[in-house]
Short mmCIF file of C-alpha atoms in Angstrom, two decimals:
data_model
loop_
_atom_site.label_atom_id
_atom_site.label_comp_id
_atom_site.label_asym_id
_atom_site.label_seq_id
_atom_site.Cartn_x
_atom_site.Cartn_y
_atom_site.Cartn_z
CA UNK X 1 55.73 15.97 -40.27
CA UNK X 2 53.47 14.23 -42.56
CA UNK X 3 52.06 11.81 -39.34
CA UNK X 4 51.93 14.82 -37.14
CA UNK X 5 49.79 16.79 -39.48
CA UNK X 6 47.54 13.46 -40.29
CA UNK X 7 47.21 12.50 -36.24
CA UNK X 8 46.59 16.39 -35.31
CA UNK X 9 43.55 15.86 -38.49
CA UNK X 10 41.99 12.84 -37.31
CA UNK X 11 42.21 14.35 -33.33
CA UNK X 12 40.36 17.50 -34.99
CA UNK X 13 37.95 15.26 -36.78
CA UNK X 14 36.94 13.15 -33.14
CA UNK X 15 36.94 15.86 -30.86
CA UNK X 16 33.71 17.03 -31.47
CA UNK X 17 32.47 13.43 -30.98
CA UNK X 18 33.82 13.21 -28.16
CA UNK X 19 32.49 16.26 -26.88
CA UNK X 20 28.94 15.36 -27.85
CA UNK X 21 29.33 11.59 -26.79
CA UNK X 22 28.23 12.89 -22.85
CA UNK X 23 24.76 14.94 -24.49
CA UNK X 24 23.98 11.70 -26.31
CA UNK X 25 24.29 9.98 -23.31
CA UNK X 26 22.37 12.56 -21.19
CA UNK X 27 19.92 12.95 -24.01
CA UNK X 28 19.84 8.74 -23.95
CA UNK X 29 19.54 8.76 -20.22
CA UNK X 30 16.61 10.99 -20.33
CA UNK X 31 14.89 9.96 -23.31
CA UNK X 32 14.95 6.19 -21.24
CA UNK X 33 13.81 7.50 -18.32
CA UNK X 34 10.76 9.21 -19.75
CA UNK X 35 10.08 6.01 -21.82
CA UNK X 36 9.90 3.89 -18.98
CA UNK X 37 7.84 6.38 -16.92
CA UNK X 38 5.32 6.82 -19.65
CA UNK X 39 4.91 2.96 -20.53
CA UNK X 40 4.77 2.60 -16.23
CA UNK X 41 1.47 5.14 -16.53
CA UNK X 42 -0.18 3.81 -19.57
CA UNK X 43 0.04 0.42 -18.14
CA UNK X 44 -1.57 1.96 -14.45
CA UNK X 45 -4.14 3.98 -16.89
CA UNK X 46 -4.98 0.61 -18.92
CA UNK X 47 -5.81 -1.35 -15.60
CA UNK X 48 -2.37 -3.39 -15.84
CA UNK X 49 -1.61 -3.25 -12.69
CA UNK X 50 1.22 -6.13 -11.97
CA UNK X 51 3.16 -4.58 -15.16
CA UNK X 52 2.92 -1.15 -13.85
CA UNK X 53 4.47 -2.23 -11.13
CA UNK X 54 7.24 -4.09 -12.91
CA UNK X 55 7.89 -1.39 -14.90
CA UNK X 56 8.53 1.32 -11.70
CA UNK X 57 10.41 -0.85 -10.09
CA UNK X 58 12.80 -1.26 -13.64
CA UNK X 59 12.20 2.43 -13.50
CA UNK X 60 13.97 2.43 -9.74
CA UNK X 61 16.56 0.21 -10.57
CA UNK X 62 17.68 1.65 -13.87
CA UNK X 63 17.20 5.60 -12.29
CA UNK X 64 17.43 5.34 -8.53
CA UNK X 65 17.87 9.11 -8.50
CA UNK X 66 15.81 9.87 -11.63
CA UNK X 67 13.84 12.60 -10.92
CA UNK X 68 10.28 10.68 -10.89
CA UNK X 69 11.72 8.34 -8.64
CA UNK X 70 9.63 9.05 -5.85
CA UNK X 71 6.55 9.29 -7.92
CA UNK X 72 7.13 5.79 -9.04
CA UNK X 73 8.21 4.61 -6.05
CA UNK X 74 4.68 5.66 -5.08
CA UNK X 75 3.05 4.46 -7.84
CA UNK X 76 3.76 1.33 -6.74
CA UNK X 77 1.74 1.02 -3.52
CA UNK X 78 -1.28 2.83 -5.61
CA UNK X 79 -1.12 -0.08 -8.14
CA UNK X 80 -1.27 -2.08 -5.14
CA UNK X 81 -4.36 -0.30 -3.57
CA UNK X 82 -5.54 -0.39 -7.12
CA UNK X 83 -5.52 -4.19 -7.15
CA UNK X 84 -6.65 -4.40 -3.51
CA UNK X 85 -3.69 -6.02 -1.99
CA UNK X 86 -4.11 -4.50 0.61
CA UNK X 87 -1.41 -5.89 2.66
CA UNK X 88 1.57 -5.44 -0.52
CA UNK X 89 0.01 -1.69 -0.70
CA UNK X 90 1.12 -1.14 3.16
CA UNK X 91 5.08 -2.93 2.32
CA UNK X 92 5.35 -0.57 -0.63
CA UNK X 93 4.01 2.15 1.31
CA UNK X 94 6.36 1.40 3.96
CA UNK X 95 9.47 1.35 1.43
CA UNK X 96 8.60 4.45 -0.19
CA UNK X 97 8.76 6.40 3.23
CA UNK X 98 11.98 4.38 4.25
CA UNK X 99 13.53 5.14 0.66
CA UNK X 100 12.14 8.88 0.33
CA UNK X 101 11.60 10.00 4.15
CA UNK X 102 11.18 13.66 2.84
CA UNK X 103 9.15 13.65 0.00
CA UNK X 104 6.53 15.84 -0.64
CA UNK X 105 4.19 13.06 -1.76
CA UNK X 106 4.49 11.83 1.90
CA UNK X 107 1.29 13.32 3.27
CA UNK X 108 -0.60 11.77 -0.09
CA UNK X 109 1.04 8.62 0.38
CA UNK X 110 0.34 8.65 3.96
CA UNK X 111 -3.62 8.92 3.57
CA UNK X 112 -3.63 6.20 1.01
CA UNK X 113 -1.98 3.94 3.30
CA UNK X 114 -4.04 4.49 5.52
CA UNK X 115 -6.94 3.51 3.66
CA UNK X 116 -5.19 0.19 2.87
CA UNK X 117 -4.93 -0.41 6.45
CA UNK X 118 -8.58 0.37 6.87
CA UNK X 119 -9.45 -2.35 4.67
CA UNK X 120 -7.18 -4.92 6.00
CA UNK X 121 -9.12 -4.34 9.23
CA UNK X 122 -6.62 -2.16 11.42
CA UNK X 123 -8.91 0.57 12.08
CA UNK X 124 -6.95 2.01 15.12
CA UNK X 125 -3.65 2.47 12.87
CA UNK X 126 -5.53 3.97 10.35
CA UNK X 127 -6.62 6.59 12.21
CA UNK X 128 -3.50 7.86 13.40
CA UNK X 129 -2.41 7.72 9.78
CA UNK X 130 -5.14 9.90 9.43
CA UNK X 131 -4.77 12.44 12.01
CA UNK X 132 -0.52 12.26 10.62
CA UNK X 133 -2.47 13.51 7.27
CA UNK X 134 -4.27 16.22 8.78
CA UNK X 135 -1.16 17.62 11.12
CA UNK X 136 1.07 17.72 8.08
CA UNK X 137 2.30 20.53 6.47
CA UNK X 138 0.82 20.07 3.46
CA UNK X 139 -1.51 17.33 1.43
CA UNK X 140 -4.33 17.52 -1.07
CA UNK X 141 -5.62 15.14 1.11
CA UNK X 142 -6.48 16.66 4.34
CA UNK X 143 -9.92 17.25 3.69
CA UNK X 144 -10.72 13.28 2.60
CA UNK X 145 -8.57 12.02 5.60
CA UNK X 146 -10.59 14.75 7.88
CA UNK X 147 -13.96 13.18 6.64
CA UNK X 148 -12.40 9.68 7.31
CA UNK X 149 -11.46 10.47 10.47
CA UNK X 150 -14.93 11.92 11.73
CA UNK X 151 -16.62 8.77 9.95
CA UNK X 152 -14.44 6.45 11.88
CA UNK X 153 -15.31 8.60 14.91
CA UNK X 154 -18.78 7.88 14.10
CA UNK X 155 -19.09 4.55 13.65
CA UNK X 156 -17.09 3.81 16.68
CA UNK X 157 -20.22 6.09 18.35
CA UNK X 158 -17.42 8.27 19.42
CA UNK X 159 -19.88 11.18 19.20
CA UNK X 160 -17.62 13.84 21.92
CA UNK X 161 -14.40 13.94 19.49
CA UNK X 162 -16.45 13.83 16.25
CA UNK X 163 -17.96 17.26 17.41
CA UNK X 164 -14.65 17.98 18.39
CA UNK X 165 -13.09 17.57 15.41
CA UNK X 166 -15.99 19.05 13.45
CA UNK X 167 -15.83 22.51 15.63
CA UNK X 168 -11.86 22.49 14.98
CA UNK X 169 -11.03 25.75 13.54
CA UNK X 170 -8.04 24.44 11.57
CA UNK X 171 -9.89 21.84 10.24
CA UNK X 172 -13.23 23.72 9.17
CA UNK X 173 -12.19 25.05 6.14
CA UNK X 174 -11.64 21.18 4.73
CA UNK X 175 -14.78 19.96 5.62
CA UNK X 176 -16.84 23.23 5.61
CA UNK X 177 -18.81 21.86 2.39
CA UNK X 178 -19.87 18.75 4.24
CA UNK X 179 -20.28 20.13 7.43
CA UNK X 180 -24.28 19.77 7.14
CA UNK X 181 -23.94 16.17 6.24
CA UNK X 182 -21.60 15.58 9.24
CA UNK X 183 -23.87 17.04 11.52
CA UNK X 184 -26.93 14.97 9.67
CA UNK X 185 -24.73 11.52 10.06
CA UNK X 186 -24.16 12.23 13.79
CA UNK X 187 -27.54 12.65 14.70
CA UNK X 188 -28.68 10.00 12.68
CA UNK X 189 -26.42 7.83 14.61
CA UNK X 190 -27.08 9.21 17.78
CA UNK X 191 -30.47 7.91 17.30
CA UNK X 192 -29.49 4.35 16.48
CA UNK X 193 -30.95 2.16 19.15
CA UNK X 194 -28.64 -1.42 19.41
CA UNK X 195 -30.49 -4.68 20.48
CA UNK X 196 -29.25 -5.77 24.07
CA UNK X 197 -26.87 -9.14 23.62
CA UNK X 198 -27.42 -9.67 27.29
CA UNK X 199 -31.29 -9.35 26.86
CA UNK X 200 -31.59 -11.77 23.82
CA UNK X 201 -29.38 -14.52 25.91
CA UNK X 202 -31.38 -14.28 28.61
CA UNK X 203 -34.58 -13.96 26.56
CA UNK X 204 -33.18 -17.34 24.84
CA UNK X 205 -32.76 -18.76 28.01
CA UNK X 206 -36.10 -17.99 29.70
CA UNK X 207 -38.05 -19.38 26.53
CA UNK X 208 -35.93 -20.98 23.38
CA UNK X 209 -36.51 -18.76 20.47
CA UNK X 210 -37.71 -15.52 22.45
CA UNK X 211 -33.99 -14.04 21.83
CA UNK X 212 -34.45 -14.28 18.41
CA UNK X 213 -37.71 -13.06 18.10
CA UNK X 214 -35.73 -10.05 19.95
CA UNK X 215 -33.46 -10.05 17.36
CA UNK X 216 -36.46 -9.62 14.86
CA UNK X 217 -35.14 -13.22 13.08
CA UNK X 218 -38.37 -14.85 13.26
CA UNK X 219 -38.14 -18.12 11.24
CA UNK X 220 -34.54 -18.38 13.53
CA UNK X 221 -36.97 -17.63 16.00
CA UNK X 222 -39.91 -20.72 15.61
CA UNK X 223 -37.13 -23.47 14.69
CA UNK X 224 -35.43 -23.10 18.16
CA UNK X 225 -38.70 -23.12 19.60
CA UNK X 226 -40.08 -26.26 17.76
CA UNK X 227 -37.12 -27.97 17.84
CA UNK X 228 -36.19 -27.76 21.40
CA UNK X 229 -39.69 -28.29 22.51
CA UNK X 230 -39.90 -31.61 20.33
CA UNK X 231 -36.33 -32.81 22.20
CA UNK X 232 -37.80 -31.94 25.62
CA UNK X 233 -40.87 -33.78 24.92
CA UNK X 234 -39.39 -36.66 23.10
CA UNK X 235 -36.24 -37.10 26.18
CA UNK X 236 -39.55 -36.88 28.28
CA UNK X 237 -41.56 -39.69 26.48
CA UNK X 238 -38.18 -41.60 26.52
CA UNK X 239 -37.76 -41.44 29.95
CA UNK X 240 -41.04 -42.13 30.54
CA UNK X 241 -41.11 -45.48 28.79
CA UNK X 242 -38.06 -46.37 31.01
CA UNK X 243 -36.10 -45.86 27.64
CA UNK X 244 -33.06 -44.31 29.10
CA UNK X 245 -30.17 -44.99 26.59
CA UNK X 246 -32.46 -42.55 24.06
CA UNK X 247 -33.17 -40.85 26.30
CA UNK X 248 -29.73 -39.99 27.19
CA UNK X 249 -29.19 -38.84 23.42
CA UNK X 250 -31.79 -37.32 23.28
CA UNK X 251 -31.50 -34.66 26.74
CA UNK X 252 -27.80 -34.52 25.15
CA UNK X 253 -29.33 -33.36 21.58
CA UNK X 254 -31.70 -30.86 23.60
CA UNK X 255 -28.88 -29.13 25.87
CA UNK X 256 -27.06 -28.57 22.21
CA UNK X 257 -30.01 -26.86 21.04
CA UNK X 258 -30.62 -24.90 24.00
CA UNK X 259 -27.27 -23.61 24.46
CA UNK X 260 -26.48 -23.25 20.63
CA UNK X 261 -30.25 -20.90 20.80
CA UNK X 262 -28.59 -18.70 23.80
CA UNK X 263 -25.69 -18.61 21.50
CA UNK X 264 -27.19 -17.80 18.37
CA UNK X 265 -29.44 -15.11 20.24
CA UNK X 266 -26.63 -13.60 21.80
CA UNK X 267 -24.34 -13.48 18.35
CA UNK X 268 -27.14 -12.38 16.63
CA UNK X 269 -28.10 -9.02 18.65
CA UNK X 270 -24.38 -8.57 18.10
CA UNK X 271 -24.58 -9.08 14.44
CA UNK X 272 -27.67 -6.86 14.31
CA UNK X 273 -25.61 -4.06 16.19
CA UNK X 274 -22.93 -4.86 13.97
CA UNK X 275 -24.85 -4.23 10.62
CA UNK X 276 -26.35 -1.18 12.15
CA UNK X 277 -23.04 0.26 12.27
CA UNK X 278 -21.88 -0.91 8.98
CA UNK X 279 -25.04 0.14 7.67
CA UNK X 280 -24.61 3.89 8.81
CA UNK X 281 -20.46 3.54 7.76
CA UNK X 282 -21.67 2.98 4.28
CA UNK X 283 -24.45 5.93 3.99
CA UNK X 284 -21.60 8.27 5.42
CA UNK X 285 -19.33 7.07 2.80
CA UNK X 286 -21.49 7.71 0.26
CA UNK X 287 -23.24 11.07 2.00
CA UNK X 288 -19.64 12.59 2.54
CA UNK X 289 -18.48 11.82 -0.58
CA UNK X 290 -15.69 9.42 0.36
CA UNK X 291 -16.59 6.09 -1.90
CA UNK X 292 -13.98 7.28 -5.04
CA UNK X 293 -10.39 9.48 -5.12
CA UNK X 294 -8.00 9.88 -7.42
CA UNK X 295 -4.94 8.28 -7.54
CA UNK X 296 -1.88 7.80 -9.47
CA UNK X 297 -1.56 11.01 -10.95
CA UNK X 298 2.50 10.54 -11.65
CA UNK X 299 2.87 10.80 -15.62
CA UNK X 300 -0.05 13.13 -15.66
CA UNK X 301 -2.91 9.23 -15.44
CA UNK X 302 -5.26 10.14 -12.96
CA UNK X 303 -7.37 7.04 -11.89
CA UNK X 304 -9.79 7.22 -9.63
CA UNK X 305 -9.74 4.56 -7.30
CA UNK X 306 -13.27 3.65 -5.75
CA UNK X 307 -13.68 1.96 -2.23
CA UNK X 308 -15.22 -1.02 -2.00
CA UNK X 309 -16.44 -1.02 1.58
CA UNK Z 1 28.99 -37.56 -40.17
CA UNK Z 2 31.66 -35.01 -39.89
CA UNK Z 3 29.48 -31.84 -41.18
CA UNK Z 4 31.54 -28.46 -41.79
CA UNK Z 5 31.05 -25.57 -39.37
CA UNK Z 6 29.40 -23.28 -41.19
CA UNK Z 7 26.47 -25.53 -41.86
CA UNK Z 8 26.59 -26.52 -37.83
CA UNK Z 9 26.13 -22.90 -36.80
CA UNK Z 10 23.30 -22.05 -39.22
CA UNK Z 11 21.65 -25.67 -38.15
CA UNK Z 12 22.10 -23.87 -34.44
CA UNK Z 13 20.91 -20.65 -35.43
CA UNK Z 14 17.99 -22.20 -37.05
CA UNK Z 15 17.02 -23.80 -33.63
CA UNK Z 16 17.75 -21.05 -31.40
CA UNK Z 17 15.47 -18.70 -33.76
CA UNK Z 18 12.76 -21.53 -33.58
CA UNK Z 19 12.54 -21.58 -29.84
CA UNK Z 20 12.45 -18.26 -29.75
CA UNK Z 21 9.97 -17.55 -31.96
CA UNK Z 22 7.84 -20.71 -30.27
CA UNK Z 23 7.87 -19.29 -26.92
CA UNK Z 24 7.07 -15.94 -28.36
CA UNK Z 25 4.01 -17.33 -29.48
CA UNK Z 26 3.01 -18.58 -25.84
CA UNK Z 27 0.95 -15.79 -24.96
CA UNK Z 28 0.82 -14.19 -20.70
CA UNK Z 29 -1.79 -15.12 -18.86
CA UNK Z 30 -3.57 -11.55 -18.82
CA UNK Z 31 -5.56 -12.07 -15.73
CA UNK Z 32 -2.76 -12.28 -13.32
CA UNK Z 33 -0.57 -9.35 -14.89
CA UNK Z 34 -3.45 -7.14 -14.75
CA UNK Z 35 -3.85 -7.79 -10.88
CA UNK Z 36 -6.40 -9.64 -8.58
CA UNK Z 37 -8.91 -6.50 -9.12
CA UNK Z 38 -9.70 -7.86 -12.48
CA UNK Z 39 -9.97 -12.15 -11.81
CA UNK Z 40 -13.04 -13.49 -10.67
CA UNK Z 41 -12.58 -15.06 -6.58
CA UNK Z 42 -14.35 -17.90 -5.73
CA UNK Z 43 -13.79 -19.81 -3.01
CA UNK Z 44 -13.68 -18.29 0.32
CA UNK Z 45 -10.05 -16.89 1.74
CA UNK Z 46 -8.69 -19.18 4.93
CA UNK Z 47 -8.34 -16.04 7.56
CA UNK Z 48 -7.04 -17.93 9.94
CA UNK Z 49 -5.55 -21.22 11.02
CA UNK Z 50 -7.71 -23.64 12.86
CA UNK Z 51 -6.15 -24.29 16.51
CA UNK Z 52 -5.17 -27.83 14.98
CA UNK Z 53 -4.78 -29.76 18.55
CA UNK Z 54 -7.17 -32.20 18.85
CA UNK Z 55 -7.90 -34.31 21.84
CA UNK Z 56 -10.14 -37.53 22.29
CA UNK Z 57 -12.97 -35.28 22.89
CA UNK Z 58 -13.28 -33.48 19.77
CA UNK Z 59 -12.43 -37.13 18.05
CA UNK Z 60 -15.46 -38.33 20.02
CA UNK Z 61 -17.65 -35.27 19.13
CA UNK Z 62 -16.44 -35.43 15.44
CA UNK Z 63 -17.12 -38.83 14.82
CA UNK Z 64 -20.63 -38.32 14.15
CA UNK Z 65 -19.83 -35.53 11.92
CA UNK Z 66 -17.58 -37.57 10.08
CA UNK Z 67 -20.53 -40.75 9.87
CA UNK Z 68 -22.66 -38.21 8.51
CA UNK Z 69 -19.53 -36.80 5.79
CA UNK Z 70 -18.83 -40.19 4.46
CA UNK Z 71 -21.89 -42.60 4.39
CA UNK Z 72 -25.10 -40.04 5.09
CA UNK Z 73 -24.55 -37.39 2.77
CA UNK Z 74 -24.00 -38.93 -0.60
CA UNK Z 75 -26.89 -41.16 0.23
CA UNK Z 76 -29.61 -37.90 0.91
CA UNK Z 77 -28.21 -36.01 -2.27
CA UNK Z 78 -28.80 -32.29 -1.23
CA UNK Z 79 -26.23 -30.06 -0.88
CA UNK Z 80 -26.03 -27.52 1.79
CA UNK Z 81 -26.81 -24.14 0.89
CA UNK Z 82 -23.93 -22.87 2.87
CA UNK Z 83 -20.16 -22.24 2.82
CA UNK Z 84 -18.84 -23.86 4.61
CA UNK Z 85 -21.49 -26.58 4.91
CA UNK Z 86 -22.51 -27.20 8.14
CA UNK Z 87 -20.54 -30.54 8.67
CA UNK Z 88 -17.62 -29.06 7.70
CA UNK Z 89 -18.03 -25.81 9.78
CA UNK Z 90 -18.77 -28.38 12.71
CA UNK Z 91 -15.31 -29.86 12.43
CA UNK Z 92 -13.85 -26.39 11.92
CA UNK Z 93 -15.58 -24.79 14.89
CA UNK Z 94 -14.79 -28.23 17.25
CA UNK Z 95 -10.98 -27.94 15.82
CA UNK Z 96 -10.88 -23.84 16.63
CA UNK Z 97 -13.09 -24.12 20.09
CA UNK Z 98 -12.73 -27.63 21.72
CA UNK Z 99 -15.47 -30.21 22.00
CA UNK Z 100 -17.76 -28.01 23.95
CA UNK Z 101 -18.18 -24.80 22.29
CA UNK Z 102 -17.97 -26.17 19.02
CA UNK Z 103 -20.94 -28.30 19.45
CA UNK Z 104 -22.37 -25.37 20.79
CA UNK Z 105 -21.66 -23.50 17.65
CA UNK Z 106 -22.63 -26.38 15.33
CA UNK Z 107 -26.31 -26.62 17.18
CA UNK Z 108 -26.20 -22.20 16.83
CA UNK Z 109 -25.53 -23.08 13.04
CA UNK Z 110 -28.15 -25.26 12.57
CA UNK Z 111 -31.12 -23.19 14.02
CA UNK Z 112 -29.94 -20.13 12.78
CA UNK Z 113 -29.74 -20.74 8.74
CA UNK Z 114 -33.43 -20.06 8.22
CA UNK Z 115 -32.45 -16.27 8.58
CA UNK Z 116 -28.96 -15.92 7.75
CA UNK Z 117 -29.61 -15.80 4.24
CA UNK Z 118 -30.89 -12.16 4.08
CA UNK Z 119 -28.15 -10.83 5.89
CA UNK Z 120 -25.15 -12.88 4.72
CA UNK Z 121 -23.41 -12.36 1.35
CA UNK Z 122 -23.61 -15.06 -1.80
CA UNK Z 123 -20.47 -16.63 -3.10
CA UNK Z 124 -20.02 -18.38 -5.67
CA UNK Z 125 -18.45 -22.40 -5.05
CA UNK Z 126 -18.03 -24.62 -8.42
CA UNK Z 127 -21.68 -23.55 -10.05
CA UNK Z 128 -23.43 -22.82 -7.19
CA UNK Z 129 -24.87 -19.75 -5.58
CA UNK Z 130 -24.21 -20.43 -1.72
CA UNK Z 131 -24.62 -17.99 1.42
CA UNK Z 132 -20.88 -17.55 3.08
CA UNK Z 133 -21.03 -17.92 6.54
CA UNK Z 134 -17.99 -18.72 8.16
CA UNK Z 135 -16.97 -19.63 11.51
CA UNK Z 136 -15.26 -15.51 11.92
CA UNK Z 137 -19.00 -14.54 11.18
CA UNK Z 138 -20.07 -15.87 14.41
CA UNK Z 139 -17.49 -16.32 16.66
CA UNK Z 140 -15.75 -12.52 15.88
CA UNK Z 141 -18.05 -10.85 18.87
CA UNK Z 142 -15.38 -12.51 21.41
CA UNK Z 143 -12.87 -14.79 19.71
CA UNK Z 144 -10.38 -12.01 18.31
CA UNK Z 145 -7.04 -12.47 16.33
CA UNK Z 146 -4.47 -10.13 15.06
CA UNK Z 147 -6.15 -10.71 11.87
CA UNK Z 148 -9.56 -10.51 12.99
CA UNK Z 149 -9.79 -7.01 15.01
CA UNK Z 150 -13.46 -6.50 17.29
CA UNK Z 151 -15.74 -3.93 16.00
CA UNK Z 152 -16.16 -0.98 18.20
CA UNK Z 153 -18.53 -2.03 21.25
CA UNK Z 154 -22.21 -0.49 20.47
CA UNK Z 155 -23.58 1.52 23.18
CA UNK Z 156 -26.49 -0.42 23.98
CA UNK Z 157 -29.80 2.05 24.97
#
């Protein structure tokens, strides 16, 4: 009787233990998972990018259906963009959507991979990432990926769907503050007059150095000039003198010059045209407000991420 | 020298602790966990591989480039004031293009240096404030990659 009453005593004494030992591990759990989460956003907020992302990813592995998971999964493709890996930004991206094809953070995460893609140079893809932002249900980013879209629009001198866009009833209410400036940007570049590659080649080809002058690169300009007139003349004196091994070299010398001018002219109305465009890019940028955004607001950081185009 | 256990353990302890402690002291390098944003670049990125196929042509063409790399350049003492220097953007344009449009582009390179410098952007190589030019800079109008996309075509008026 006496071990029945002392077993039924201790049983009394652990039960409530036992009952509490799943809180404490719930309470445990969560305390963790907010630790983790917290240290992953100070670290982002502090600039460390590389440990942010080590610590999100713990965060995934420890919590895979914690209920910031998709917010860090996120947050790891903005610590990319934040470091401008462009290229890792775009896999994490990518793995976020495959992991979390629902989210709500979709359309956000959408538009910022997008703008990694715009840096790495794949303009095209970018813009339907774009246009997926602005046909979404929902995103805080529509407006910014509408103004994207219409610079990108621009610069291509893709003036017809620009207005298009820019008339768009659904779209009007997002970029109804910088309608002005849109309107501003496209005329500007309507009125941008490109140098003729064709017409500096041939320029180059008619008299060395006249491309260039074209191309308003004057000091290009006189060297090709001097320096294939001195060849022509000094292949001439060669040959002259019945000096025909230098004069060989040197007719060989002159047709490098003369073809590398008609070259140079022809690459340089195209780098002319090209700056012109970049030029224009950049003012809309900074005209419709597009050079900074926030970004990585999980854990409450906000960081505002600035593009360096 | 038969020492007893306990002694062997703390003697073990004592080293573990001291490793520990050592490699504690070994401090992260901060610039690479804080990301690329924050480390200083120099040095220009390869964007993309060079064809690599060379035939006796491009040897032949070369070979003056190479005369000039080895006993010319020491022996005039200035350095070219761009990246890459013009010898070696000679071999890389005759390794991308072939023989003929890489002397092509080396004789463009030449003549057009005078000017390039107000449009092109400074990097830094070693101590030295250069002008990057590289080959993509003037080839990207109609030699395209994967990695290397065209720029829209201007509508010329």
């Amino acid at each position: 009787m006496k071990k029945i009453l002392s077993t039924a005593m201790l049983i009394a004494l652990l039960m409530p233990g036992g009952l509490c030992a799943g809180d404490i591990a719930s309470q445990y759990y969560d305390l963790r998972e907010k630790e983790i989460r917290k240290f992953s956003a100070d670290l982002f907020a502090a600039g460390e990018y590389y440990r942010a992302i080590t610590e999100a990813r713990r965060y995934l592995s420890l919590f895979p259906t914690g209920q910031r998971s998709e917010a860090m999964a996120k947050s790891i493709g903005d610590a990319y963009l934040m470091s401008h890996e462009w290229a890792e930004a775009v896999a994490a991206y990518d793995e976020f959507f495959t992991r979390f094809p629902a989210s709500t953070l979709a359309g956000t995460a959408t538009f910022y991979k997008a703008i990694a893609l715009l840096k790495q140079g794949a303009t095209a893809e970018a813009e339907r990432l774009f246009q997926l932002t602005l046909s979404g249900a929902e995103s805080e980013k529509k407006g910014e990926a509408a103004r994207w879209e219409i610079l990108l629009l621009i610069r291509a001198n893709r003036f017809d769907e620009a207005e298009k866009m820019l008339k768009d009833r659904l779209l009007r209410p997002d970029i109804e503050k910088e309608a002005g400036r849109i309107e501003e940007l496209l005329k500007a570049k309507k009125g941008v007059v490109y140098k003729s590659p064709e017409t500096a080649g041939a320029l180059s080809a008619l008299l060395p150095g006249a491309g260039q002058f074209y191309n308003e690169r004057y000091r290009d300009g006189v060297y090709s000039f001097l320096l294939n007139t001195l060849f022509i003349l000094a292949a001439y004196k060669a040959y002259e003198s019945d000096n025909y091994g230098l004069g060989a070299i040197l007719t060989l010398f002159e047709i490098g010059w003369y073809t590398g001018g008609i070259y140079g002219a022809v690459g340089g109305a195209h780098k002319v045209n090209r700056n012109l465009d970049e030029d224009h890019f950049r003012t809309g940028i900074r005209r419709l407000n597009l050079r900074e955004s926030e970004i990585g607001r999980f854990g409450g950081v906000s960081v505002v991420f600035t593009y360096p185009f | 020298m038969n020492l007893p256990y306990i002694v062997r353990f703390l003697a073990a302890v004592f080293i573990l602790a001291a490793v520990f402690f050592h490699t504690q002291a070994a401090y992260a390098d901060e610039t690479l966990l804080r990301g690329p944003k924050k480390a200083v670049r120099t040095g220009a990125p390869a964007n993309e591989p060079a064809r690599g196929e060379t035939g006796i042509l491009e040897e032949i063409i070369s070979a003056p480039v190479y005369f000039y790399q080895h006993f010319l350049a020491h022996q005039w003492g200035r350095t070219c004031a761009y990246h890459p220097s013009c010898s070696n953007y000679s071999l890389l344009a005759i390794r991308k293009h072939g023989a003929l449009v890489g002397a092509m582009l080396t004789f463009d390179r030449l003549q057009h240096e005078a000017d390039e410098a107000r449009t092109s952007p400074p990097i830094l190589i070693g101590r030295q404030i250069k002008v990057y030019d590289p080959l993509e800079n003037n080839d990207y109008w109609w030699y395209t990659t994967p990695y290397s996309k065209p720029v829209s075509p201007a509508k010329v008026k």
